[in-house]
Coordinates of C-alpha atoms in Angstrom, one line a residue:
M402 CA -93.0 -84.9 70.7
D403 CA -92.9 -81.2 70.3
T404 CA -95.7 -80.0 67.8
N405 CA -94.8 -77.0 67.2
K406 CA -91.4 -77.7 66.1
L407 CA -92.9 -79.9 63.5
V408 CA -95.4 -77.1 62.3
N409 CA -92.3 -74.5 62.2
D410 CA -90.5 -77.4 60.5
H411 CA -93.4 -77.9 57.8
D412 CA -94.1 -74.5 57.3
S413 CA -90.2 -73.9 56.9
D414 CA -90.2 -76.4 54.0
T415 CA -93.0 -75.2 52.3
E416 CA -91.7 -72.0 52.0
Q417 CA -88.1 -73.3 50.7
V418 CA -90.3 -75.6 48.0
M419 CA -92.4 -72.1 47.3
S420 CA -89.6 -70.2 46.7
V421 CA -88.0 -72.7 44.5
V422 CA -91.2 -72.7 42.6
D423 CA -91.2 -68.6 42.2
K424 CA -87.8 -69.0 41.1
R425 CA -88.4 -71.1 38.6
E426 CA -91.4 -68.8 37.3
A427 CA -89.2 -66.0 37.3
V428 CA -87.0 -67.4 35.1
D429 CA -89.7 -69.1 32.7
T430 CA -91.0 -65.3 32.4
I431 CA -87.3 -64.2 31.2
G432 CA -87.2 -66.8 29.0
V433 CA -90.6 -66.3 27.2
E434 CA -89.7 -62.4 27.2
I435 CA -86.1 -63.5 25.3
C436 CA -88.3 -65.5 22.6
A437 CA -90.9 -62.6 22.2
L438 CA -88.1 -60.1 21.8
A439 CA -86.0 -62.4 19.3
G440 CA -89.5 -62.7 17.1
Q441 CA -89.8 -58.9 17.4
I442 CA -86.0 -58.3 16.3
A443 CA -86.5 -60.8 13.4
A444 CA -89.6 -58.8 12.3
A445 CA -87.8 -55.5 12.2
T446 CA -84.6 -56.9 10.9
A447 CA -86.9 -58.2 8.0
R448 CA -88.3 -54.5 7.8
F449 CA -84.7 -53.3 7.8
L450 CA -83.5 -55.4 5.0
T451 CA -86.5 -54.6 2.8
L452 CA -85.6 -51.0 3.3
L453 CA -82.1 -51.8 2.4
A454 CA -82.9 -53.7 -0.8
D455 CA -84.6 -50.5 -1.9
F456 CA -81.9 -48.3 -0.7
D457 CA -79.3 -49.9 -2.1
E458 CA -80.9 -50.3 -5.6
Q459 CA -81.5 -46.7 -5.6
R460 CA -78.0 -45.9 -4.9
G461 CA -79.1 -43.9 -1.6
W462 CA -75.6 -44.7 -0.1
A463 CA -73.6 -42.9 -2.8
G464 CA -71.8 -39.9 -1.6
P465 CA -68.1 -38.5 -1.0
G466 CA -65.9 -41.0 0.4
L467 CA -68.6 -44.1 0.2
H468 CA -67.9 -47.1 -1.7
S469 CA -70.8 -49.0 -1.6
C470 CA -73.7 -49.8 0.4
A471 CA -71.9 -51.6 3.2
H472 CA -69.5 -48.8 3.5
W473 CA -72.5 -46.6 4.3
L474 CA -73.9 -49.1 6.9
S475 CA -70.5 -49.2 8.5
W476 CA -70.1 -45.5 8.8
K477 CA -74.0 -44.5 9.3
C478 CA -74.9 -47.4 11.6
G479 CA -71.8 -48.6 13.4
M480 CA -71.4 -52.1 11.5
S481 CA -68.5 -53.8 10.4
L482 CA -67.9 -53.7 6.5
H483 CA -68.1 -57.5 6.7
T484 CA -71.5 -57.6 8.7
G485 CA -72.5 -54.8 5.9
R486 CA -72.0 -56.5 3.3
E487 CA -73.7 -59.6 4.5
Y488 CA -76.7 -57.7 5.4
V489 CA -76.6 -56.5 1.6
R490 CA -76.6 -59.8 0.1
V491 CA -79.2 -61.3 2.0
A492 CA -81.4 -58.2 1.3
K493 CA -80.9 -58.6 -2.4
A494 CA -81.3 -62.6 -2.2
L495 CA -84.9 -61.9 -0.4
R496 CA -86.4 -59.7 -2.8
P497 CA -87.8 -62.9 -5.3
L498 CA -88.7 -65.0 -2.5
P499 CA -92.0 -63.4 -1.0
E500 CA -92.7 -66.4 1.1
M501 CA -89.6 -66.3 3.2
R502 CA -89.6 -62.4 3.7
K503 CA -93.4 -63.0 4.9
A504 CA -92.3 -65.6 7.3
F505 CA -89.2 -63.2 8.1
E506 CA -91.3 -60.5 8.8
Q507 CA -93.6 -62.5 10.9
G508 CA -91.2 -63.2 13.4
N509 CA -91.0 -67.0 12.4
L510 CA -87.4 -67.0 10.8
S511 CA -84.6 -66.0 12.8
Y512 CA -82.1 -63.5 10.5
S513 CA -79.5 -66.5 11.0
K514 CA -81.8 -68.9 9.5
V515 CA -82.7 -66.4 6.7
R516 CA -79.0 -65.6 6.0
T517 CA -78.2 -69.5 5.7
L518 CA -81.3 -70.7 3.8
T519 CA -80.8 -67.4 1.2
R520 CA -77.7 -69.3 0.2
V521 CA -79.6 -72.0 -1.4
A522 CA -83.2 -70.9 -1.9
T523 CA -84.6 -70.0 -4.9
P524 CA -88.5 -69.1 -6.1
T525 CA -88.9 -72.8 -6.8
N526 CA -87.8 -74.5 -3.6
E527 CA -88.7 -71.5 -1.7
K528 CA -91.6 -72.8 0.1
Q529 CA -89.8 -76.1 0.9
M530 CA -86.9 -74.1 2.3
V531 CA -89.3 -71.8 4.4
R532 CA -91.1 -74.7 6.0
L533 CA -87.5 -76.5 6.7
G534 CA -86.7 -72.9 8.3
R535 CA -90.1 -73.0 10.6
E536 CA -89.4 -76.6 11.9
A537 CA -85.7 -76.9 12.2
P538 CA -83.6 -75.6 14.9
A539 CA -80.4 -73.1 13.4
S540 CA -77.9 -75.6 13.6
Q541 CA -79.6 -78.4 11.7
I542 CA -80.2 -75.6 8.8
D543 CA -76.5 -74.7 8.4
R544 CA -75.6 -78.4 8.0
L545 CA -78.6 -78.8 5.8
T546 CA -77.8 -76.0 3.6
A547 CA -73.9 -77.2 3.6
G548 CA -74.8 -80.4 2.4
L549 CA -77.1 -78.7 -0.7
R550 CA -74.1 -76.8 -1.5
K551 CA -71.8 -79.2 -1.7
V552 CA -74.1 -81.2 -3.9
A553 CA -74.4 -78.1 -6.0
D554 CA -70.8 -77.5 -6.3
N555 CA -70.0 -81.3 -7.3
E556 CA -73.1 -82.0 -10.0
S557 CA -73.0 -78.0 -11.2
G558 CA -69.1 -77.9 -12.4
K559 CA -69.1 -77.5 -16.3
S560 CA -65.8 -77.5 -18.3
K561 CA -65.6 -75.1 -21.3
A562 CA -63.4 -75.9 -24.7
P563 CA -60.5 -74.5 -24.3
E564 CA -59.7 -71.2 -26.4
R565 CA -57.0 -69.0 -27.6
F566 CA -55.6 -67.4 -24.3
Q567 CA -54.6 -63.9 -24.8
V568 CA -55.1 -60.1 -23.0
R569 CA -54.7 -57.6 -24.7
W570 CA -55.4 -53.6 -24.4
H571 CA -55.8 -50.2 -26.0
W572 CA -56.9 -46.7 -25.6
D573 CA -60.4 -45.9 -26.8
A574 CA -60.5 -43.3 -29.5
D575 CA -63.8 -41.9 -28.3
T576 CA -63.6 -41.2 -24.5
G577 CA -60.0 -41.8 -23.9
D578 CA -60.2 -44.6 -21.5
F579 CA -58.0 -47.2 -21.0
V580 CA -59.7 -50.5 -22.4
I581 CA -58.4 -54.3 -21.0
K582 CA -59.9 -57.4 -23.0
G583 CA -58.9 -60.8 -23.0
R584 CA -59.1 -64.7 -21.8
L585 CA -56.7 -66.6 -19.6
A586 CA -56.4 -70.3 -18.4
A587 CA -58.3 -71.2 -15.2
Q588 CA -55.3 -72.1 -13.4
D589 CA -54.0 -68.3 -14.1
G590 CA -57.1 -66.6 -13.5
A591 CA -57.2 -68.4 -10.2
R592 CA -54.1 -67.2 -9.4
I593 CA -54.7 -63.7 -10.4
L594 CA -57.8 -63.7 -8.8
T595 CA -56.3 -64.7 -5.7
I596 CA -53.5 -61.7 -5.8
L597 CA -56.6 -59.3 -6.4
S598 CA -58.4 -60.0 -3.5
S599 CA -55.4 -59.8 -1.6
A600 CA -54.5 -56.4 -3.0
E601 CA -58.5 -55.5 -2.5
R602 CA -58.2 -56.4 1.0
E603 CA -54.9 -53.9 1.2
R604 CA -56.6 -51.0 -0.8
T605 CA -60.0 -51.1 1.2
R606 CA -58.2 -51.7 4.9
T607 CA -59.6 -49.5 7.4
E608 CA -58.7 -48.1 11.0
G609 CA -58.9 -50.9 13.3
T610 CA -58.5 -53.7 10.9
S611 CA -55.0 -55.7 10.3
Q612 CA -53.4 -58.5 8.5
E613 CA -53.8 -60.7 11.5
D614 CA -57.4 -60.4 11.6
E615 CA -57.7 -62.3 8.1
P616 CA -54.3 -63.7 7.1
T617 CA -53.6 -64.0 3.7
T618 CA -54.0 -67.7 2.3
E619 CA -54.8 -68.8 -1.2
Q620 CA -58.2 -70.1 0.4
N621 CA -59.3 -67.3 1.7
A622 CA -58.0 -64.7 -0.6
A623 CA -59.5 -66.3 -3.6
K624 CA -63.7 -66.9 -1.5
K625 CA -64.4 -63.4 -2.4
P626 CA -62.6 -61.6 -5.4
P627 CA -64.1 -58.4 -6.3
G628 CA -66.7 -58.1 -8.5
D629 CA -65.0 -55.3 -10.1
I630 CA -61.6 -55.7 -10.4
G631 CA -60.4 -52.2 -11.8
P632 CA -59.8 -50.7 -8.4
A633 CA -57.3 -54.2 -7.3
I634 CA -55.6 -53.7 -10.7
L635 CA -54.6 -50.2 -9.9
A636 CA -53.6 -51.3 -6.3
M637 CA -51.5 -54.4 -7.8
A638 CA -50.0 -51.7 -10.2
E639 CA -49.0 -49.4 -7.4
I640 CA -47.4 -52.1 -5.0
A641 CA -45.4 -53.3 -8.5
A642 CA -44.5 -49.6 -9.0
T643 CA -43.1 -48.8 -5.7
V644 CA -39.6 -48.9 -5.6
D645 CA -38.7 -46.6 -2.4
A646 CA -41.7 -47.6 -0.1
N647 CA -42.1 -45.7 2.9
T648 CA -43.3 -48.7 5.4
T649 CA -44.0 -45.9 8.3
T650 CA -46.4 -43.7 6.1
R651 CA -48.0 -46.7 4.3
T652 CA -47.3 -44.7 1.1
G653 CA -45.0 -45.6 -1.8
T654 CA -43.0 -43.8 -4.6
S655 CA -44.7 -44.3 -7.9
A656 CA -42.0 -45.5 -10.4
E657 CA -41.3 -43.3 -13.4
V658 CA -44.9 -42.4 -14.5
V659 CA -44.4 -39.8 -17.1
F660 CA -46.8 -37.3 -18.9
F661 CA -46.2 -34.8 -21.5
H662 CA -47.1 -31.2 -21.1
E663 CA -48.2 -29.7 -24.1
H664 CA -50.1 -26.1 -24.4
D665 CA -50.7 -26.6 -20.8
N666 CA -52.4 -29.8 -21.2
L667 CA -50.9 -33.2 -19.9
R668 CA -51.0 -36.0 -22.2
I669 CA -50.2 -39.5 -21.8
P670 CA -47.0 -41.0 -24.3
G671 CA -48.8 -42.5 -26.8
G672 CA -52.3 -42.0 -25.5
P673 CA -55.1 -39.4 -25.0
A674 CA -54.9 -35.8 -23.4
L675 CA -56.4 -35.6 -19.8
T676 CA -59.0 -33.6 -18.5
N677 CA -58.7 -30.7 -16.2
S678 CA -59.6 -32.6 -13.4
D679 CA -57.6 -35.8 -14.0
S680 CA -54.8 -33.0 -14.8
E681 CA -55.0 -31.2 -11.1
E682 CA -54.9 -35.1 -9.6
V683 CA -51.9 -36.0 -11.5
L684 CA -50.3 -32.4 -10.3
C685 CA -51.6 -33.3 -6.7
N686 CA -49.9 -36.5 -6.8
A687 CA -46.5 -36.6 -4.7
H688 CA -44.2 -38.1 -7.6
L689 CA -44.6 -37.8 -11.3
R690 CA -42.1 -36.9 -14.0
L691 CA -43.4 -33.9 -16.6
A692 CA -42.0 -33.9 -20.2
K693 CA -41.9 -31.0 -22.1
T694 CA -42.6 -31.2 -25.8
K695 CA -43.2 -29.5 -29.1
K696 CA -44.8 -30.7 -32.2
Q697 CA -44.8 -34.3 -30.6
C698 CA -40.8 -34.0 -29.9
V699 CA -39.6 -34.2 -26.3
L700 CA -37.8 -31.0 -25.5
N701 CA -37.1 -31.9 -21.9
L702 CA -37.3 -34.7 -19.9
G703 CA -38.1 -33.1 -16.2
R704 CA -36.6 -34.0 -12.9
K705 CA -38.5 -36.6 -11.2
T706 CA -40.1 -34.3 -8.4
R707 CA -41.0 -35.6 -4.7
V708 CA -43.4 -32.9 -3.6
T709 CA -43.9 -33.9 0.1
S710 CA -41.0 -34.3 2.0
H711 CA -40.6 -37.5 4.0
K712 CA -40.7 -35.6 7.5
Q713 CA -44.4 -34.1 6.1
M714 CA -45.3 -37.5 5.1
L715 CA -44.3 -38.7 8.6
A716 CA -46.3 -35.8 10.0
L717 CA -49.6 -36.5 8.0
N718 CA -49.5 -40.2 9.1
Y719 CA -49.3 -39.2 12.8
R720 CA -52.1 -36.9 12.5
D721 CA -54.4 -38.4 10.0
G722 CA -53.4 -42.0 9.8
S723 CA -56.0 -42.4 7.2
C724 CA -58.3 -41.2 4.3
R725 CA -59.8 -38.3 6.0
T726 CA -63.1 -38.3 4.1
P727 CA -65.9 -38.8 6.8
G728 CA -67.0 -42.4 6.6
C729 CA -63.9 -44.2 4.8
G730 CA -61.2 -44.6 6.9
R731 CA -59.0 -46.3 4.2
T732 CA -55.5 -46.8 5.4
R733 CA -53.6 -48.0 2.4
F734 CA -52.9 -46.2 -0.8
L735 CA -52.9 -43.1 0.6
H736 CA -52.8 -39.6 -1.4
A737 CA -51.2 -36.4 0.4
H738 CA -53.9 -33.9 -0.9
H739 CA -53.1 -30.0 -1.5
V740 CA -56.4 -28.6 0.0
R741 CA -55.7 -25.7 -2.5
F742 CA -54.9 -27.3 -5.3
W743 CA -51.1 -27.9 -6.1
G744 CA -51.5 -26.8 -9.7
R745 CA -53.4 -23.7 -8.4
G746 CA -50.3 -22.4 -6.4
G747 CA -51.6 -24.3 -2.8
E748 CA -48.2 -24.8 -0.5
T749 CA -46.7 -27.5 0.4
N750 CA -47.4 -27.3 4.4
L751 CA -49.2 -29.2 6.6
D752 CA -52.0 -26.5 6.9
N753 CA -52.5 -27.3 3.3
L754 CA -52.1 -31.1 3.2
I755 CA -54.4 -33.7 4.2
M756 CA -54.4 -37.6 3.6
L757 CA -56.9 -39.1 0.9
C758 CA -57.2 -42.8 -0.3
G759 CA -56.8 -42.8 -4.3
T760 CA -60.6 -43.2 -5.1
C761 CA -61.5 -40.3 -2.6
H762 CA -58.7 -38.3 -4.0
R763 CA -60.4 -39.0 -7.6
A764 CA -63.8 -38.1 -6.4
L765 CA -62.7 -34.5 -5.0
H766 CA -61.2 -33.7 -8.3
R767 CA -64.3 -34.3 -9.9
G768 CA -66.3 -32.0 -8.1
Q769 CA -68.2 -34.6 -5.7
F770 CA -67.3 -32.9 -2.9
T771 CA -65.0 -30.0 -1.4
I772 CA -62.6 -29.7 1.5
T773 CA -62.0 -26.7 3.2
A774 CA -58.8 -25.5 5.2
L775 CA -60.0 -23.8 8.2
G776 CA -56.3 -22.8 9.5
D777 CA -53.9 -24.6 12.4
Q778 CA -54.5 -28.3 10.3
Q779 CA -58.1 -28.4 10.6
F780 CA -60.3 -29.1 7.6
E781 CA -63.9 -29.2 6.6
F782 CA -65.7 -31.7 4.0
H783 CA -68.8 -30.2 2.4
Y784 CA -71.2 -31.8 -0.1
T785 CA -71.6 -30.1 -3.7
D786 CA -74.7 -28.0 -2.3
G787 CA -72.1 -26.7 0.4
G788 CA -73.5 -28.5 3.5
V789 CA -71.1 -29.9 6.1
I790 CA -70.5 -33.4 6.2
D791 CA -70.4 -34.9 9.6
P792 CA -67.5 -36.5 10.4
A793 CA -69.3 -39.4 12.7
P794 CA -73.2 -39.3 12.8
P795 CA -74.4 -40.6 16.3
T796 CA -77.0 -43.6 16.2
E797 CA -79.6 -44.2 18.8
G798 CA -82.6 -46.2 18.8
F799 CA -85.5 -46.8 21.6
A800 CA -86.6 -50.6 22.2
D801 CA -89.5 -49.9 23.5
Q802 CA -90.9 -48.7 20.2
L803 CA -89.7 -51.8 18.4
L804 CA -92.2 -54.2 19.8
R805 CA -95.4 -54.9 17.4
G806 CA -98.3 -56.3 19.0
D807 CA -99.0 -59.2 15.9
I808 CA -96.1 -60.8 16.8
P809 CA -96.7 -63.8 18.7
D810 CA -94.4 -64.4 21.8
D811 CA -93.4 -68.1 20.5
A812 CA -93.2 -67.2 17.2
I813 CA -89.2 -67.6 16.4
I814 CA -89.5 -71.0 18.4
P815 CA -89.1 -73.8 16.0
R816 CA -91.7 -76.6 15.7
W817 CA -88.7 -79.2 16.5
G818 CA -89.3 -82.6 18.1
G819 CA -85.9 -83.1 19.0
D820 CA -85.4 -85.4 16.4
P821 CA -81.6 -85.4 14.7
L822 CA -80.8 -84.6 11.7
H823 CA -79.8 -87.6 8.8
L824 CA -77.9 -85.0 6.6
D825 CA -77.5 -87.4 3.8
H826 CA -81.1 -88.7 3.4
A827 CA -82.4 -84.9 4.2
V828 CA -80.3 -83.5 1.3
S829 CA -81.4 -86.7 -1.2
V830 CA -85.0 -86.1 -0.3
I831 CA -85.1 -82.4 -0.7
L832 CA -83.2 -83.0 -4.2
D833 CA -85.4 -85.6 -5.4
G834 CA -88.4 -84.0 -4.1
L835 CA -88.0 -80.8 -5.9
G836 CA -85.8 -81.9 -8.7
R837 CA -82.2 -81.3 -8.8
E838 CA -82.2 -78.0 -11.0
S839 CA -84.3 -76.1 -8.5
I840 CA -81.0 -76.3 -6.0
L841 CA -78.3 -76.3 -8.6
V842 CA -79.1 -73.1 -10.4

């Protein structure tokens, strides 16, 4: 027997075993670091959301072309509007939940768990929700909260006694505002909310999104109706009033909107006179009809005028493609704005025209920001103090500076023993233990 050969074979097997062990230990080390970083990320996200809630409450995001805190996040922090809206929702939901916020800051709860738990957590059931979050994996948390919400939906529905349904409008005598007030049947309200949600998505559509990204159905359209339905109503009016829509430029021709011109002022027929800024906005739009009046008698119903030609609108669409206000990017219901106002002699050419959405157009005419034409179809946006608005501010971060020594490496790992979730039993126990009113609020 060759003793040397046996020794060599034994050494080879030992090396192979050691190699496997070393690889396993290296992989385990990677796993530990992943979990440690997940806890650090959770703690940093908690801090991020705490700051975000304060920032939103103080409206620190407000500015030219910015329509919400989520919109500001999309511009400044490079996240989608949907992600931004969800961050803002969770940030607000955490404010009355100190125990959950503390567990989040300590890295014990991931953002995914907090995002789900805040849909059912209240100050009454907060401790129970935090305990569940610490002990159960995220998949079970999702199922459990879905079950709780289903029970809440089934048990909290209350019918309201029918009243007289009507919707009325009037001009406010003090402010000149257009006021709508009324009540509709539930089924009519659901239909209107569905259409308003669809109109709002069209109004706020930005570059890089399309109808294919989220097809319009009755279910998803009514899922998140806008809280302020005013802009969506106006978008619906623009859609309904469009008779010669130019689908290439995504703009349309407003149908016979008439303004009376009296003593160098514009007035709405049967309504109030417009302020100077609102008058300039009206005069800047591509389609209008001005009627000359004297002593409340119509002397001349002026011809309908298209200030911007079809070829100019086509060129503007190719050049701009969306609202040019930094951070906006909306692609629907765009206006061809005269940088030097049309009412002040501004020329209708591409050196003086720029695409703005209706919201930004109104904000500009109300003095919230300004635009300077630099020549050769180049433009610069300015704050009211004269500072330049950056088109796309850069973002940067340093991972090493994120690490905190007070977050244990296993903080994010749930204390779960592998038991399956018996959903019906778990939901019943939670509701019976806390009192159903603590969930069904």
